[in-house]
């Protein structure tokens, strides 16, 4: 991707295709991309936030303390953790990844709730999730 000012306009080139934007439209695009990169999503019991610094935070929905959240360096790191889990997993499986306390159960629920992770709750007591094949 290349971005070059062209007098009063901005030229953006992506994959060999160049689009000329007015400064006003370029600012709108910047804001829209920023909003897409830094957004919050809420699910039934969990929520997540894609932060400006690239980190990915999973938390209990409605929680007001950091004790109810797990911060990943990136969404890709959360995805790698999910991929390393067995086909059927529980909170104990997350302990081996260094997740502690009630955050383990929160992550089991988050993986089951977030549409990007192909899994669902298999059992509520004990709390277990199962990957979809």
Coordinates of N, CA and C in Angstrom, one line a residue, residues 10 21-33:
X10 N -5.4 13.0 -2.2 CA -4.6 12.0 -1.7 C -4.8 10.8 -2.6
X21 N -8.5 10.4 -3.6 CA -9.5 10.8 -2.7 C -9.3 12.3 -2.3
X22 N -10.4 13.0 -2.1 CA -10.2 14.4 -1.6 C -9.7 14.3 -0.2
X23 N -9.2 15.4 0.4 CA -8.8 15.3 1.8 C -9.9 15.0 2.7
X24 N -11.1 15.5 2.4 CA -12.3 15.2 3.2 C -12.6 13.7 3.2
X25 N -12.6 13.1 2.0 CA -12.9 11.7 1.9 C -11.7 10.8 2.6
X26 N -10.5 11.3 2.4 CA -9.4 10.6 3.0 C -9.5 10.6 4.5
X27 N -9.9 11.7 5.1 CA -10.1 11.8 6.6 C -11.2 10.9 7.0
X28 N -12.3 10.8 6.2 CA -13.4 9.9 6.5 C -12.9 8.4 6.5
X29 N -12.1 8.1 5.5 CA -11.5 6.8 5.4 C -10.7 6.5 6.6
X30 N -9.8 7.4 7.0 CA -8.9 7.2 8.1 C -9.8 7.0 9.4
X31 N -10.8 7.7 9.6 CA -11.7 7.5 10.8 C -12.3 6.2 10.7
X32 N -12.8 5.8 9.6 CA -13.5 4.5 9.5 C -12.5 3.3 9.7
X33 N -11.3 3.4 9.2 CA -10.3 2.4 9.4 C -9.9 2.4 10.9

